[in-house]
Tab-separated table of C-alpha atoms and ligand atoms in Angstrom:
chain	number	residue	atom	x	y	z
R	1	MET	CA	175.057	118.292	180.569
R	2	ALA	CA	174.229	119.388	184.059
R	3	LYS	CA	170.523	119.038	184.888
R	4	THR	CA	170.362	122.329	186.765
R	5	LEU	CA	172.110	125.485	185.625
R	6	ILE	CA	172.362	128.684	187.782
R	7	ILE	CA	172.245	131.882	185.867
R	8	ALA	CA	173.088	135.115	187.440
R	9	THR	CA	170.282	137.329	186.094
R	10	LYS	CA	167.587	139.281	187.752
R	11	ASN	CA	165.951	140.185	184.368
R	12	GLN	CA	162.619	138.464	183.945
R	13	GLY	CA	162.767	138.538	180.081
R	14	LYS	CA	166.190	137.118	179.886
R	15	ALA	CA	165.351	134.508	182.481
R	16	LYS	CA	162.295	133.354	180.535
R	17	GLU	CA	164.107	133.059	177.204
R	18	LEU	CA	167.105	131.294	178.835
R	19	ALA	CA	164.887	128.728	180.491
R	20	SER	CA	162.991	127.959	177.257
R	21	ILE	CA	166.265	127.596	175.206
R	22	PHE	CA	167.937	125.326	177.883
R	23	SER	CA	164.706	123.328	178.336
R	24	GLU	CA	165.328	121.993	174.862
R	25	ASP	CA	168.195	120.051	176.370
R	26	GLY	CA	166.429	119.052	179.496
R	27	ILE	CA	168.278	121.621	181.579
R	28	GLU	CA	166.430	123.356	184.358
R	29	VAL	CA	167.428	127.015	184.785
R	30	LYS	CA	167.588	128.709	188.197
R	31	THR	CA	168.088	132.368	188.263
R	32	LEU	CA	168.680	135.130	190.967
R	33	LEU	CA	164.932	135.769	190.863
R	34	ASP	CA	164.717	132.435	192.757
R	35	TYR	CA	167.156	134.061	195.321
R	36	PRO	CA	165.813	137.508	196.150
R	37	GLU	CA	168.031	137.681	199.219
R	38	ILE	CA	171.097	138.023	197.042
R	39	PRO	CA	172.070	141.713	196.520
R	40	ASP	CA	172.413	143.380	193.118
R	41	ILE	CA	175.818	143.103	191.622
R	42	VAL	CA	177.279	146.495	190.518
R	43	GLU	CA	177.995	146.347	186.738
R	44	ASP	CA	180.823	148.815	186.494
R	45	GLY	CA	182.761	147.077	183.678
R	46	GLU	CA	183.525	148.847	180.382
R	47	THR	CA	182.798	145.722	178.299
R	48	PHE	CA	180.106	143.097	178.152
R	49	GLN	CA	182.762	140.492	178.980
R	50	GLU	CA	183.789	142.310	182.130
R	51	ASN	CA	180.291	142.611	183.391
R	52	ALA	CA	179.255	139.111	182.387
R	53	LEU	CA	182.218	137.682	184.217
R	54	LYS	CA	181.695	139.779	187.268
R	55	LYS	CA	178.101	138.573	187.567
R	56	ALA	CA	179.070	134.912	186.966
R	57	SER	CA	182.074	134.802	189.213
R	58	VAL	CA	180.528	136.539	192.153
R	59	ILE	CA	177.673	134.049	192.229
R	60	ALA	CA	179.817	130.987	191.474
R	61	LYS	CA	181.877	131.859	194.584
R	62	GLU	CA	178.687	132.432	196.467
R	63	PHE	CA	177.115	129.033	195.532
R	64	GLN	CA	180.378	127.178	195.135
R	65	LEU	CA	178.980	125.883	191.729
R	66	PRO	CA	179.446	126.670	188.051
R	67	VAL	CA	177.290	129.781	187.131
R	68	LEU	CA	176.426	131.428	183.730
R	69	ALA	CA	175.615	135.089	183.414
R	70	ASP	CA	174.332	137.071	180.343
R	71	ASP	CA	175.519	140.607	179.651
R	72	SER	CA	173.813	142.034	176.578
R	73	GLY	CA	172.796	145.266	174.874
R	74	LEU	CA	171.964	147.215	171.830
R	75	ILE	CA	174.580	148.723	169.736
R	76	VAL	CA	173.441	151.394	167.289
R	77	ASP	CA	175.865	152.386	164.637
R	78	ALA	CA	174.634	156.012	164.247
R	79	LEU	CA	175.091	156.451	168.060
R	80	GLY	CA	178.697	155.448	167.909
R	81	GLY	CA	177.794	152.081	169.514
R	82	GLU	CA	175.570	153.418	172.187
R	83	PRO	CA	173.786	152.410	174.251
R	84	GLY	CA	175.992	149.249	174.331
R	85	VAL	CA	177.150	148.131	177.716
R	86	TYR	CA	175.054	150.976	179.146
R	87	SER	CA	171.725	149.515	177.473
R	88	ALA	CA	170.035	148.830	180.852
R	89	ARG	CA	170.504	152.266	182.314
R	90	TYR	CA	170.538	154.419	179.086
R	91	ALA	CA	167.611	156.674	180.240
R	92	GLY	CA	168.676	156.502	183.991
R	93	GLU	CA	169.247	154.303	186.969
R	94	GLY	CA	165.552	153.273	186.900
R	95	LYS	CA	166.178	150.587	184.307
R	96	ASP	CA	163.027	151.591	182.455
R	97	ASP	CA	162.562	149.622	179.191
R	98	GLN	CA	160.161	152.122	177.781
R	99	ALA	CA	162.237	155.212	178.691
R	100	ASN	CA	165.366	153.449	177.345
R	101	LEU	CA	163.800	152.679	173.909
R	102	GLU	CA	162.311	156.235	173.716
R	103	LYS	CA	165.621	157.766	174.301
R	104	VAL	CA	167.115	155.676	171.384
R	105	LEU	CA	164.239	156.991	169.134
R	106	LEU	CA	164.785	160.500	170.136
R	107	GLU	CA	168.635	160.358	169.657
R	108	LEU	CA	167.882	158.818	166.087
R	109	LYS	CA	165.236	161.389	165.199
R	110	GLY	CA	165.766	162.418	161.541
R	111	VAL	CA	168.259	159.782	160.865
R	112	PRO	CA	167.263	157.963	157.656
R	113	ILE	CA	166.480	154.342	157.493
R	114	ASP	CA	169.695	153.260	155.765
R	115	LYS	CA	171.708	154.789	158.722
R	116	ARG	CA	169.653	153.148	161.423
R	117	THR	CA	171.542	149.852	161.514
R	118	ALA	CA	172.117	148.170	164.732
R	119	ARG	CA	172.742	144.895	166.489
R	120	PHE	CA	171.933	143.117	169.680
R	121	HIS	CA	174.832	141.544	171.424
R	122	CYS	CA	175.005	138.916	174.011
R	123	THR	CA	178.027	137.807	176.011
R	124	LEU	CA	177.581	134.821	178.227
R	125	ALA	CA	180.132	134.041	180.871
R	126	LEU	CA	180.554	130.616	182.412
R	127	ALA	CA	182.434	130.966	185.748
R	128	PHE	CA	183.704	128.165	188.036
R	129	PRO	CA	184.252	128.504	191.855
R	130	THR	CA	187.977	127.786	191.070
R	131	GLY	CA	188.363	130.955	189.034
R	132	GLU	CA	188.166	129.307	185.624
R	133	SER	CA	185.838	131.130	183.061
R	134	HIS	CA	184.849	130.904	179.415
R	135	PHE	CA	182.957	133.301	177.115
R	136	PHE	CA	180.327	132.711	174.521
R	137	GLU	CA	179.051	135.436	172.199
R	138	GLY	CA	176.284	136.106	169.738
R	139	ASP	CA	174.925	138.946	167.637
R	140	CYS	CA	171.612	139.634	165.821
R	141	GLU	CA	171.656	142.273	163.113
R	142	GLY	CA	168.582	144.658	162.680
R	143	ILE	CA	167.370	148.209	161.870
R	144	ILE	CA	165.876	150.690	164.482
R	145	THR	CA	162.378	151.645	163.597
R	146	GLU	CA	160.863	155.051	163.946
R	147	GLU	CA	158.242	153.958	166.357
R	148	PRO	CA	157.733	150.865	168.645
R	149	LYS	CA	155.712	147.948	167.326
R	150	GLY	CA	154.678	144.665	169.025
R	151	ASN	CA	154.211	143.451	172.526
R	152	GLY	CA	156.474	140.413	172.893
R	153	GLY	CA	159.919	140.060	174.172
R	154	PHE	CA	161.362	142.765	176.327
R	155	GLY	CA	163.705	145.700	176.408
R	156	TYR	CA	164.429	147.198	173.079
R	157	ASP	CA	162.596	144.526	171.058
R	158	PRO	CA	159.656	146.885	169.881
R	159	ILE	CA	162.068	149.133	168.042
R	160	PHE	CA	164.389	146.517	166.655
R	161	PHE	CA	163.266	145.509	163.130
R	162	VAL	CA	164.553	142.024	161.920
R	163	PRO	CA	164.879	142.243	158.109
R	164	GLU	CA	164.967	138.422	157.591
R	165	LYS	CA	161.582	138.260	159.365
R	166	GLY	CA	159.998	141.531	158.124
R	167	VAL	CA	158.709	142.408	161.619
R	168	THR	CA	160.197	143.857	164.933
R	169	MET	CA	161.712	141.440	167.478
R	170	ALA	CA	158.628	142.172	169.599
R	171	GLU	CA	156.258	140.939	166.957
R	172	LEU	CA	157.901	137.543	166.858
R	173	GLU	CA	156.587	134.543	168.657
R	174	PRO	CA	158.841	133.591	171.471
R	175	VAL	CA	159.978	130.359	169.854
R	176	GLU	CA	160.925	132.506	166.679
R	177	LYS	CA	162.878	134.987	168.700
R	178	ASN	CA	164.663	132.125	170.555
R	179	LYS	CA	165.892	130.703	167.241
R	180	ILE	CA	167.552	133.882	165.826
R	181	SER	CA	168.336	136.207	168.830
R	182	HIS	CA	171.863	137.136	169.916
R	183	ARG	CA	171.078	135.085	173.111
R	184	ALA	CA	170.127	131.933	171.056
R	185	LYS	CA	173.346	132.355	169.054
R	186	ALA	CA	175.657	132.610	172.199
R	187	ILE	CA	173.912	129.540	173.707
R	188	GLU	CA	174.485	127.607	170.407
R	189	VAL	CA	178.259	128.288	170.919
R	190	LEU	CA	177.946	127.294	174.514
R	191	LYS	CA	176.209	123.864	173.566
R	192	LYS	CA	179.151	123.285	171.189
R	193	ASN	CA	181.177	123.053	174.432
R	194	GLN	CA	178.824	120.860	176.411
R	195	HIS	CA	181.551	119.177	178.223
R	196	LEU	CA	182.041	122.365	180.305
R	197	LEU	CA	178.583	121.975	181.740
R	198	LYS	CA	179.069	118.334	182.973
R	199	GLY	CA	178.327	117.544	186.494
O	201	ITT	O1	172.337	142.138	184.593
O	201	ITT	P1	170.961	141.266	184.720
O	201	ITT	O2	170.475	140.989	185.924
O	201	ITT	O3	171.237	140.038	183.880
O	201	ITT	O4	169.847	142.211	183.964
O	201	ITT	P2	169.860	143.571	183.156
O	201	ITT	O5	168.508	143.953	182.692
O	201	ITT	O6	170.545	144.419	183.944
O	201	ITT	O7	170.828	143.064	181.871
O	201	ITT	P3	172.069	143.752	181.420
O	201	ITT	O8	172.875	144.351	182.382
O	201	ITT	O9	172.744	142.690	180.501
O	201	ITT	O10	171.522	144.884	180.280
O	201	ITT	C1	170.822	144.431	179.150
O	201	ITT	C2	170.129	145.667	178.434
O	201	ITT	O11	169.926	145.290	177.164
O	201	ITT	C3	168.469	145.028	176.847
O	201	ITT	N1	168.555	143.749	176.139
O	201	ITT	C4	169.227	142.713	176.307
O	201	ITT	N2	168.756	141.690	175.583
O	201	ITT	C5	167.706	142.091	174.865
O	201	ITT	C6	166.806	141.440	174.021
O	201	ITT	O12	166.853	140.191	173.760
O	201	ITT	N3	165.738	142.180	173.654
O	201	ITT	C7	165.649	143.467	173.873
O	201	ITT	N4	166.433	144.140	174.774
O	201	ITT	C8	167.527	143.477	175.308
O	201	ITT	C9	167.993	144.962	178.204
O	201	ITT	O13	166.538	145.398	178.201
O	201	ITT	C10	168.694	145.714	179.070
O	201	ITT	O14	168.463	147.066	178.845
O	202	MG	MG1	172.544	144.294	184.432
């Protein structure tokens, strides 16, 4: 596997998790947080794949290197799949994690526990400067709580109850989240295709 992997994300929470998971294989991760001069990429796709591919391919062309991108979000059944691809901006352009999760709780007010099913989804896109690309996907099932709990993770983690663990995603230790998360599962699939990262 490549020793350094560029990941087209500006999300600190993702960057930390991705760096931790890839470090298990001796891969060093660089993200767009290391290149602040690169402008934001407009995520105007209607699917996780479209957005992930756009982020990865724009940066792959820029660097002339293979680049990975992560497009992810929360899918709530009782909200018809919302916030979905709009997860980052659910409560407005500010990309405010707290405002976003409060909006989900408000929209679900009065919805009983058995109807609060949800999942986190992660699509990873690996793009090459030649235009070649591949997708890897992962999901993590859960239930939306009635109030936030826990300080770990990021984004919607404090309102995402993980039944198999009996706590919210934000109450898990980082190593525990990184074993079961949508992101971890997508990376597992990528690691089964290690040859793509050679170089
Ligand atoms: O596009 P980049 O730069 O990677 O960063 P972003 O924050 O805009 O990322 P997305 O477009 O993929 O939006 C993802 C949204 O889903 C949320 N999200 C993704 N993974 C999550 C996780 O593991 N736990 C909690 N929330 C998550 C996250 O907080 C964002 O609101
Ligand atoms: Mg984004």
